[in-house]
PDB file of C-alpha atoms in Angstrom:
ATOM      1  CA  MET A   1    -147.667 -77.863  28.002  1.00  0.00           C
ATOM      2  CA  ALA A   2    -144.844 -80.163  26.948  1.00  0.00           C
ATOM      3  CA  ARG A   3    -141.690 -79.973  29.026  1.00  0.00           C
ATOM      4  CA  PRO A   4    -138.192 -81.203  28.136  1.00  0.00           C
ATOM      5  CA  ALA A   5    -137.168 -84.530  29.613  1.00  0.00           C
ATOM      6  CA  PRO A   6    -134.999 -84.063  32.716  1.00  0.00           C
ATOM      7  CA  ARG A   7    -131.334 -84.834  32.341  1.00  0.00           C
ATOM      8  CA  GLU A   8    -128.216 -84.276  34.348  1.00  0.00           C
ATOM      9  CA  ARG A   9    -126.000 -81.373  33.404  1.00  0.00           C
ATOM     10  CA  ASP A  10    -122.400 -82.180  32.777  1.00  0.00           C
ATOM     11  CA  GLU A  11    -119.571 -79.929  33.875  1.00  0.00           C
ATOM     12  CA  GLU A  12    -119.572 -78.096  30.518  1.00  0.00           C
ATOM     13  CA  THR A  13    -123.272 -77.161  30.614  1.00  0.00           C
ATOM     14  CA  ILE A  14    -123.825 -73.425  30.788  1.00  0.00           C
ATOM     15  CA  PRO A  15    -127.209 -72.293  32.236  1.00  0.00           C
ATOM     16  CA  VAL A  16    -128.758 -69.489  30.179  1.00  0.00           C
ATOM     17  CA  PRO A  17    -131.575 -67.256  31.495  1.00  0.00           C
ATOM     18  CA  ALA A  18    -134.805 -67.161  29.488  1.00  0.00           C
ATOM     19  CA  THR A  19    -134.381 -63.424  28.885  1.00  0.00           C
ATOM     20  CA  VAL A  20    -130.899 -63.701  27.390  1.00  0.00           C
ATOM     21  CA  LYS A  21    -130.082 -61.579  24.344  1.00  0.00           C
ATOM     22  CA  PHE A  22    -128.285 -63.371  21.537  1.00  0.00           C
ATOM     23  CA  PRO A  23    -125.555 -63.710  20.503  1.00  0.00           C
ATOM     24  CA  VAL A  24    -124.148 -64.876  23.848  1.00  0.00           C
ATOM     25  CA  GLU A  25    -120.435 -64.539  24.481  1.00  0.00           C
ATOM     26  CA  LEU A  26    -118.796 -67.790  25.637  1.00  0.00           C
ATOM     27  CA  MET A  27    -115.483 -68.229  27.398  1.00  0.00           C
ATOM     28  CA  PRO A  28    -113.079 -69.999  25.013  1.00  0.00           C
ATOM     29  CA  PRO A  29    -112.119 -73.488  26.235  1.00  0.00           C
ATOM     30  CA  PRO A  30    -108.526 -74.445  27.084  1.00  0.00           C
ATOM     31  CA  GLY A  31    -106.451 -74.980  23.943  1.00  0.00           C
ATOM     32  CA  PHE A  32    -108.750 -72.853  21.794  1.00  0.00           C
ATOM     33  CA  ASP A  33    -107.012 -71.655  18.618  1.00  0.00           C
ATOM     34  CA  PRO A  34    -109.499 -69.732  16.421  1.00  0.00           C
ATOM     35  CA  PRO A  35    -108.260 -70.771  12.949  1.00  0.00           C
ATOM     36  CA  ARG A  36    -108.166 -74.466  13.951  1.00  0.00           C
ATOM     37  CA  LEU A  37    -111.713 -75.795  13.706  1.00  0.00           C
ATOM     38  CA  GLU A  38    -110.902 -78.883  15.789  1.00  0.00           C
ATOM     39  CA  THR A  39    -110.292 -76.689  18.874  1.00  0.00           C
ATOM     40  CA  TRP A  40    -113.756 -75.105  18.809  1.00  0.00           C
ATOM     41  CA  PRO A  41    -116.280 -76.333  21.432  1.00  0.00           C
ATOM     42  CA  ARG A  42    -119.101 -78.607  20.267  1.00  0.00           C
ATOM     43  CA  VAL A  43    -122.492 -77.005  20.763  1.00  0.00           C
ATOM     44  CA  GLU A  44    -126.058 -77.388  19.516  1.00  0.00           C
ATOM     45  CA  GLY A  45    -126.144 -74.135  17.627  1.00  0.00           C
ATOM     46  CA  ARG A  46    -123.781 -71.757  15.839  1.00  0.00           C
ATOM     47  CA  LEU A  47    -120.481 -70.188  16.852  1.00  0.00           C
ATOM     48  CA  GLU A  48    -118.468 -67.298  15.458  1.00  0.00           C
ATOM     49  CA  TRP A  49    -115.180 -65.693  16.533  1.00  0.00           C
ATOM     50  CA  VAL A  50    -115.615 -61.923  16.183  1.00  0.00           C
ATOM     51  CA  GLU A  51    -113.222 -59.232  17.435  1.00  0.00           C
ATOM     52  CA  GLY A  52    -111.705 -61.561  20.004  1.00  0.00           C
ATOM     53  CA  ARG A  53    -115.025 -62.903  21.297  1.00  0.00           C
ATOM     54  CA  LEU A  54    -116.551 -66.375  20.927  1.00  0.00           C
ATOM     55  CA  LEU A  55    -120.240 -65.801  20.150  1.00  0.00           C
ATOM     56  CA  TYR A  56    -123.041 -68.387  20.342  1.00  0.00           C
ATOM     57  CA  MET A  57    -126.373 -68.404  18.507  1.00  0.00           C
ATOM     58  CA  PRO A  58    -129.077 -71.095  18.889  1.00  0.00           C
ATOM     59  CA  PRO A  59    -130.190 -73.233  15.915  1.00  0.00           C
ATOM     60  CA  CYS A  60    -132.340 -71.379  13.375  1.00  0.00           C
ATOM     61  CA  GLY A  61    -136.148 -71.586  13.293  1.00  0.00           C
ATOM     62  CA  ASP A  62    -138.552 -72.925  10.689  1.00  0.00           C
ATOM     63  CA  ARG A  63    -138.972 -69.902   8.400  1.00  0.00           C
ATOM     64  CA  GLN A  64    -135.251 -69.218   8.384  1.00  0.00           C
ATOM     65  CA  GLN A  65    -134.190 -72.800   7.703  1.00  0.00           C
ATOM     66  CA  ASP A  66    -136.694 -73.254   4.879  1.00  0.00           C
ATOM     67  CA  THR A  67    -135.501 -70.050   3.242  1.00  0.00           C
ATOM     68  CA  VAL A  68    -131.855 -71.106   3.561  1.00  0.00           C
ATOM     69  CA  ALA A  69    -132.818 -74.336   1.775  1.00  0.00           C
ATOM     70  CA  ASP A  70    -134.370 -72.389  -1.116  1.00  0.00           C
ATOM     71  CA  VAL A  71    -131.297 -70.134  -1.331  1.00  0.00           C
ATOM     72  CA  VAL A  72    -128.997 -73.158  -1.483  1.00  0.00           C
ATOM     73  CA  ILE A  73    -131.132 -74.886  -4.127  1.00  0.00           C
ATOM     74  CA  THR A  74    -130.943 -71.748  -6.272  1.00  0.00           C
ATOM     75  CA  LEU A  75    -127.194 -71.313  -5.849  1.00  0.00           C
ATOM     76  CA  GLY A  76    -126.522 -75.037  -6.175  1.00  0.00           C
ATOM     77  CA  ASN A  77    -128.349 -75.260  -9.486  1.00  0.00           C
ATOM     78  CA  TRP A  78    -126.320 -72.316 -10.777  1.00  0.00           C
ATOM     79  CA  VAL A  79    -123.002 -73.826  -9.622  1.00  0.00           C
ATOM     80  CA  ARG A  80    -123.785 -77.132 -11.336  1.00  0.00           C
ATOM     81  CA  SER A  81    -123.846 -75.299 -14.642  1.00  0.00           C
ATOM     82  CA  HIS A  82    -120.808 -73.198 -13.646  1.00  0.00           C
ATOM     83  CA  PRO A  83    -118.235 -75.732 -12.369  1.00  0.00           C
ATOM     84  CA  GLU A  84    -115.591 -73.043 -12.067  1.00  0.00           C
ATOM     85  CA  PHE A  85    -117.326 -71.967  -8.856  1.00  0.00           C
ATOM     86  CA  VAL A  86    -117.981 -73.610  -5.460  1.00  0.00           C
ATOM     87  CA  VAL A  87    -120.991 -73.068  -3.205  1.00  0.00           C
ATOM     88  CA  GLY A  88    -120.771 -73.636   0.550  1.00  0.00           C
ATOM     89  CA  THR A  89    -123.565 -73.711   3.135  1.00  0.00           C
ATOM     90  CA  ASN A  90    -124.435 -74.988   6.649  1.00  0.00           C
ATOM     91  CA  GLU A  91    -122.750 -72.011   8.334  1.00  0.00           C
ATOM     92  CA  ALA A  92    -120.009 -72.023   5.697  1.00  0.00           C
ATOM     93  CA  GLY A  93    -116.919 -71.405   7.817  1.00  0.00           C
ATOM     94  CA  MET A  94    -114.400 -68.788   6.747  1.00  0.00           C
ATOM     95  CA  PHE A  95    -111.571 -67.095   8.593  1.00  0.00           C
ATOM     96  CA  LEU A  96    -111.062 -63.623   7.150  1.00  0.00           C
ATOM     97  CA  GLY A  97    -108.430 -61.530   8.897  1.00  0.00           C
ATOM     98  CA  GLU A  98    -108.700 -62.446  12.590  1.00  0.00           C
ATOM     99  CA  ASP A  99    -112.421 -63.286  12.646  1.00  0.00           C
ATOM    100  CA  GLY A 100    -113.985 -66.696  12.059  1.00  0.00           C
ATOM    101  CA  ARG A 101    -117.586 -66.521  10.873  1.00  0.00           C
ATOM    102  CA  GLY A 102    -120.165 -68.646   9.089  1.00  0.00           C
ATOM    103  CA  ALA A 103    -122.458 -67.718   6.194  1.00  0.00           C
ATOM    104  CA  ASP A 104    -125.800 -69.296   5.390  1.00  0.00           C
ATOM    105  CA  ALA A 105    -124.356 -69.675   1.896  1.00  0.00           C
ATOM    106  CA  ALA A 106    -121.304 -68.421   0.015  1.00  0.00           C
ATOM    107  CA  ILE A 107    -119.769 -68.760  -3.442  1.00  0.00           C
ATOM    108  CA  TRP A 108    -116.037 -68.895  -4.184  1.00  0.00           C
ATOM    109  CA  ARG A 109    -114.068 -69.293  -7.383  1.00  0.00           C
ATOM    110  CA  ARG A 110    -112.930 -72.897  -7.435  1.00  0.00           C
ATOM    111  CA  ALA A 111    -109.406 -71.772  -8.305  1.00  0.00           C
ATOM    112  CA  ASP A 112    -109.287 -69.805  -5.056  1.00  0.00           C
ATOM    113  CA  VAL A 113    -110.252 -72.442  -2.508  1.00  0.00           C
ATOM    114  CA  GLY A 114    -107.595 -75.133  -2.933  1.00  0.00           C
ATOM    115  CA  PRO A 115    -107.931 -78.775  -1.764  1.00  0.00           C
ATOM    116  CA  TYR A 116    -110.219 -79.921   1.039  1.00  0.00           C
ATOM    117  CA  GLU A 117    -108.520 -79.973   4.440  1.00  0.00           C
ATOM    118  CA  GLY A 118    -111.490 -80.159   6.800  1.00  0.00           C
ATOM    119  CA  GLY A 119    -111.020 -76.678   8.265  1.00  0.00           C
ATOM    120  CA  PHE A 120    -111.983 -73.079   7.683  1.00  0.00           C
ATOM    121  CA  ARG A 121    -111.473 -71.429   4.345  1.00  0.00           C
ATOM    122  CA  THR A 122    -108.860 -68.903   5.365  1.00  0.00           C
ATOM    123  CA  LEU A 123    -108.046 -65.596   3.720  1.00  0.00           C
ATOM    124  CA  ASP A 124    -104.572 -64.915   5.098  1.00  0.00           C
ATOM    125  CA  LEU A 125    -101.494 -66.883   6.044  1.00  0.00           C
ATOM    126  CA  LEU A 126    -101.836 -66.466   9.791  1.00  0.00           C
ATOM    127  CA  VAL A 127     -98.175 -66.796  10.660  1.00  0.00           C
ATOM    128  CA  ASP A 128     -96.728 -64.882  13.631  1.00  0.00           C
ATOM    129  CA  ARG A 129    -100.107 -63.359  14.465  1.00  0.00           C
ATOM    130  CA  ARG A 130    -101.404 -63.653  18.008  1.00  0.00           C
ATOM    131  CA  VAL A 131    -104.600 -63.169  19.966  1.00  0.00           C
ATOM    132  CA  LEU A 132    -105.272 -62.721  23.681  1.00  0.00           C
ATOM    133  CA  ILE A 133    -107.640 -65.326  25.136  1.00  0.00           C
ATOM    134  CA  PRO A 134    -108.856 -65.319  28.767  1.00  0.00           C
ATOM    135  CA  ARG A 135    -108.400 -68.544  30.739  1.00  0.00           C
ATOM    136  CA  PRO A 136    -111.062 -68.754  33.473  1.00  0.00           C
ATOM    137  CA  GLU A 137    -109.422 -71.727  35.172  1.00  0.00           C
ATOM    138  CA  THR A 138    -106.343 -69.644  35.951  1.00  0.00           C
ATOM    139  CA  GLU A 139    -107.922 -66.169  35.961  1.00  0.00           C
ATOM    140  CA  VAL A 140    -105.251 -64.904  33.588  1.00  0.00           C
ATOM    141  CA  THR A 141    -105.165 -63.919  29.946  1.00  0.00           C
ATOM    142  CA  VAL A 142    -102.711 -65.750  27.729  1.00  0.00           C
ATOM    143  CA  GLU A 143    -101.299 -64.956  24.322  1.00  0.00           C
ATOM    144  CA  VAL A 144    -101.962 -67.627  21.710  1.00  0.00           C
ATOM    145  CA  ALA A 145    -100.230 -67.801  18.346  1.00  0.00           C
ATOM    146  CA  LEU A 146    -102.599 -68.295  15.446  1.00  0.00           C
ATOM    147  CA  GLY A 147    -101.776 -71.323  13.351  1.00  0.00           C
ATOM    148  CA  GLU A 148    -100.955 -71.275   9.681  1.00  0.00           C
ATOM    149  CA  GLY A 149    -103.849 -71.064   7.263  1.00  0.00           C
ATOM    150  CA  ARG A 150    -104.270 -71.609   3.551  1.00  0.00           C
ATOM    151  CA  ARG A 151    -104.172 -68.415   1.538  1.00  0.00           C
ATOM    152  CA  ILE A 152    -107.340 -68.205  -0.533  1.00  0.00           C
ATOM    153  CA  GLY A 153    -109.503 -65.435  -1.852  1.00  0.00           C
ATOM    154  CA  PRO A 154    -112.628 -64.326   0.017  1.00  0.00           C
ATOM    155  CA  PRO A 155    -115.960 -65.504  -1.376  1.00  0.00           C
ATOM    156  CA  LEU A 156    -117.444 -63.520  -4.237  1.00  0.00           C
ATOM    157  CA  LEU A 157    -120.901 -63.747  -2.649  1.00  0.00           C
ATOM    158  CA  ALA A 158    -122.049 -64.212   0.937  1.00  0.00           C
ATOM    159  CA  VAL A 159    -125.710 -64.815   1.780  1.00  0.00           C
ATOM    160  CA  GLU A 160    -127.311 -64.235   5.173  1.00  0.00           C
ATOM    161  CA  VAL A 161    -130.927 -65.139   5.947  1.00  0.00           C
ATOM    162  CA  ALA A 162    -132.741 -63.216   8.673  1.00  0.00           C
ATOM    163  CA  GLY A 163    -134.269 -65.066  11.603  1.00  0.00           C
ATOM    164  CA  ARG A 164    -135.559 -64.600  15.111  1.00  0.00           C
ATOM    165  CA  TYR A 165    -132.226 -63.496  16.542  1.00  0.00           C
ATOM    166  CA  GLU A 166    -130.679 -62.056  13.382  1.00  0.00           C
ATOM    167  CA  ARG A 167    -132.782 -59.217  12.015  1.00  0.00           C
ATOM    168  CA  GLU A 168    -131.985 -56.830   9.194  1.00  0.00           C
ATOM    169  CA  ARG A 169    -130.044 -54.437  11.429  1.00  0.00           C
ATOM    170  CA  GLN A 170    -127.705 -57.138  12.734  1.00  0.00           C
ATOM    171  CA  LEU A 171    -127.190 -58.573   9.259  1.00  0.00           C
ATOM    172  CA  ARG A 172    -126.358 -55.142   7.858  1.00  0.00           C
ATOM    173  CA  GLU A 173    -123.564 -54.981  10.432  1.00  0.00           C
ATOM    174  CA  LYS A 174    -122.331 -58.397   9.342  1.00  0.00           C
ATOM    175  CA  ALA A 175    -122.553 -57.290   5.692  1.00  0.00           C
ATOM    176  CA  ARG A 176    -120.185 -54.408   6.482  1.00  0.00           C
ATOM    177  CA  TRP A 177    -117.755 -56.923   7.954  1.00  0.00           C
ATOM    178  CA  TYR A 178    -117.934 -58.990   4.749  1.00  0.00           C
ATOM    179  CA  LEU A 179    -117.251 -55.936   2.592  1.00  0.00           C
ATOM    180  CA  GLU A 180    -114.296 -54.873   4.751  1.00  0.00           C
ATOM    181  CA  ALA A 181    -112.906 -58.431   4.449  1.00  0.00           C
ATOM    182  CA  GLY A 182    -113.027 -58.274   0.653  1.00  0.00           C
ATOM    183  CA  VAL A 183    -116.358 -59.944  -0.158  1.00  0.00           C
ATOM    184  CA  PRO A 184    -117.783 -57.864  -3.026  1.00  0.00           C
ATOM    185  CA  VAL A 185    -121.465 -58.879  -2.873  1.00  0.00           C
ATOM    186  CA  VAL A 186    -123.724 -59.715   0.073  1.00  0.00           C
ATOM    187  CA  TRP A 187    -127.353 -60.807  -0.111  1.00  0.00           C
ATOM    188  CA  ILE A 188    -129.458 -60.240   2.996  1.00  0.00           C
ATOM    189  CA  VAL A 189    -132.554 -62.399   2.594  1.00  0.00           C
ATOM    190  CA  LEU A 190    -135.636 -61.380   4.605  1.00  0.00           C
ATOM    191  CA  PRO A 191    -138.168 -64.250   4.810  1.00  0.00           C
ATOM    192  CA  LYS A 192    -140.965 -62.364   6.617  1.00  0.00           C
ATOM    193  CA  LYS A 193    -141.048 -59.581   4.028  1.00  0.00           C
ATOM    194  CA  ARG A 194    -139.934 -61.895   1.221  1.00  0.00           C
ATOM    195  CA  GLU A 195    -137.407 -59.296   0.139  1.00  0.00           C
ATOM    196  CA  VAL A 196    -133.694 -59.347  -0.675  1.00  0.00           C
ATOM    197  CA  LEU A 197    -131.265 -56.579   0.195  1.00  0.00           C
ATOM    198  CA  ILE A 198    -128.113 -56.564  -1.926  1.00  0.00           C
ATOM    199  CA  VAL A 199    -125.168 -54.831  -0.271  1.00  0.00           C
ATOM    200  CA  THR A 200    -122.010 -53.803  -2.147  1.00  0.00           C
ATOM    201  CA  ALA A 201    -119.368 -51.124  -1.743  1.00  0.00           C
ATOM    202  CA  ALA A 202    -121.443 -48.948  -4.079  1.00  0.00           C
ATOM    203  CA  GLY A 203    -124.467 -49.053  -1.760  1.00  0.00           C
ATOM    204  CA  ASP A 204    -127.479 -51.293  -1.288  1.00  0.00           C
ATOM    205  CA  THR A 205    -130.643 -52.054  -3.234  1.00  0.00           C
ATOM    206  CA  ARG A 206    -133.874 -53.721  -2.124  1.00  0.00           C
ATOM    207  CA  HIS A 207    -135.729 -56.221  -4.291  1.00  0.00           C
ATOM    208  CA  ARG A 208    -139.251 -57.610  -3.877  1.00  0.00           C
ATOM    209  CA  ARG A 209    -141.363 -60.446  -5.231  1.00  0.00           C
ATOM    210  CA  GLY A 210    -141.812 -60.347  -8.985  1.00  0.00           C
ATOM    211  CA  GLU A 211    -138.389 -58.729  -9.461  1.00  0.00           C
ATOM    212  CA  ARG A 212    -135.157 -60.263 -10.671  1.00  0.00           C
ATOM    213  CA  LEU A 213    -131.956 -59.781  -8.705  1.00  0.00           C
ATOM    214  CA  PRO A 214    -129.342 -57.804 -10.656  1.00  0.00           C
ATOM    215  CA  GLY A 215    -126.432 -59.823 -11.938  1.00  0.00           C
ATOM    216  CA  ASP A 216    -122.753 -59.258 -11.255  1.00  0.00           C
ATOM    217  CA  PRO A 217    -120.080 -59.829 -13.927  1.00  0.00           C
ATOM    218  CA  ARG A 218    -118.038 -61.872 -11.444  1.00  0.00           C
ATOM    219  CA  LEU A 219    -120.958 -64.328 -11.160  1.00  0.00           C
ATOM    220  CA  PRO A 220    -122.117 -64.718 -14.766  1.00  0.00           C
ATOM    221  CA  GLY A 221    -125.767 -65.617 -15.147  1.00  0.00           C
ATOM    222  CA  LEU A 222    -126.583 -65.570 -11.432  1.00  0.00           C
ATOM    223  CA  ALA A 223    -129.684 -63.369 -11.443  1.00  0.00           C
ATOM    224  CA  PRO A 224    -132.592 -65.351  -9.951  1.00  0.00           C
ATOM    225  CA  MET A 225    -136.100 -64.120  -9.443  1.00  0.00           C
ATOM    226  CA  VAL A 226    -136.716 -63.033  -5.854  1.00  0.00           C
ATOM    227  CA  ASP A 227    -139.561 -65.560  -5.655  1.00  0.00           C
ATOM    228  CA  GLU A 228    -137.097 -68.455  -6.136  1.00  0.00           C
ATOM    229  CA  LEU A 229    -135.621 -67.725  -2.706  1.00  0.00           C
ATOM    230  CA  PHE A 230    -138.997 -67.938  -0.947  1.00  0.00           C
ATOM    231  CA  VAL A 231    -140.722 -70.924  -2.551  1.00  0.00           C
ATOM    232  CA  GLN A 232    -141.477 -72.757   0.692  1.00  0.00           C
ATOM    233  CA  VAL A 233    -142.493 -69.782   2.841  1.00  0.00           C
ATOM    234  CA  SER A 234    -144.698 -68.529  -0.001  1.00  0.00           C
ATOM    235  CA  ARG A 235    -146.498 -71.888  -0.184  1.00  0.00           C
ATOM    236  CA  ALA A 236    -147.110 -71.773   3.549  1.00  0.00           C
ATOM    237  CA  ALA A 237    -148.458 -68.230   3.277  1.00  0.00           C
ATOM    238  CA  GLY A 238    -150.969 -69.341   0.625  1.00  0.00           C
TER     239      GLY A 238
END
């Protein structure tokens, strides 16, 4: 059986037991300021700031990453014919309220996002708002002022693709967070079942292969066939 090449751990390496349950909560590093992307630690994986906790997830697996690619191809083709919208992917970072999270894909109105600044797309102007962050090196908790953000609208659509550590139940919880933050439509894409769950404030609907996703007037013409989101996993399944 292949084994990883030995290497020395640096002082920032965190040993994780094989039986760990993800997401793993990490201790924020010194100087961490959630809305400022440049203060986030660099890791091989994914990070989110949720309810005052810095959560880590490992990189996604094969079925999940291939499905994300098909989702992005579908959304990207639609955006190219609808230049008034913007599609983001690769854990599209957004700071809505006091939580910083990433979507597998998301669509905004171009008029809402403003110029590129290299940071999170931020819903609120985070002036005079503060969070409490523990500092392990001093064993105290300090109050940190959140920096100013750009005021933009939330995405019109957020897409989450299920994987080994993010099953339907966990993604339903994240979908509720999106709705509470003002995102009107959430797609939960389930590669194993090759199904799509659409979650809105009015409820949720499940769609299977051979069906077309229902459109939304805020996203004119975006109503792909379910099969378009599972091209690669369907080829592998034969």
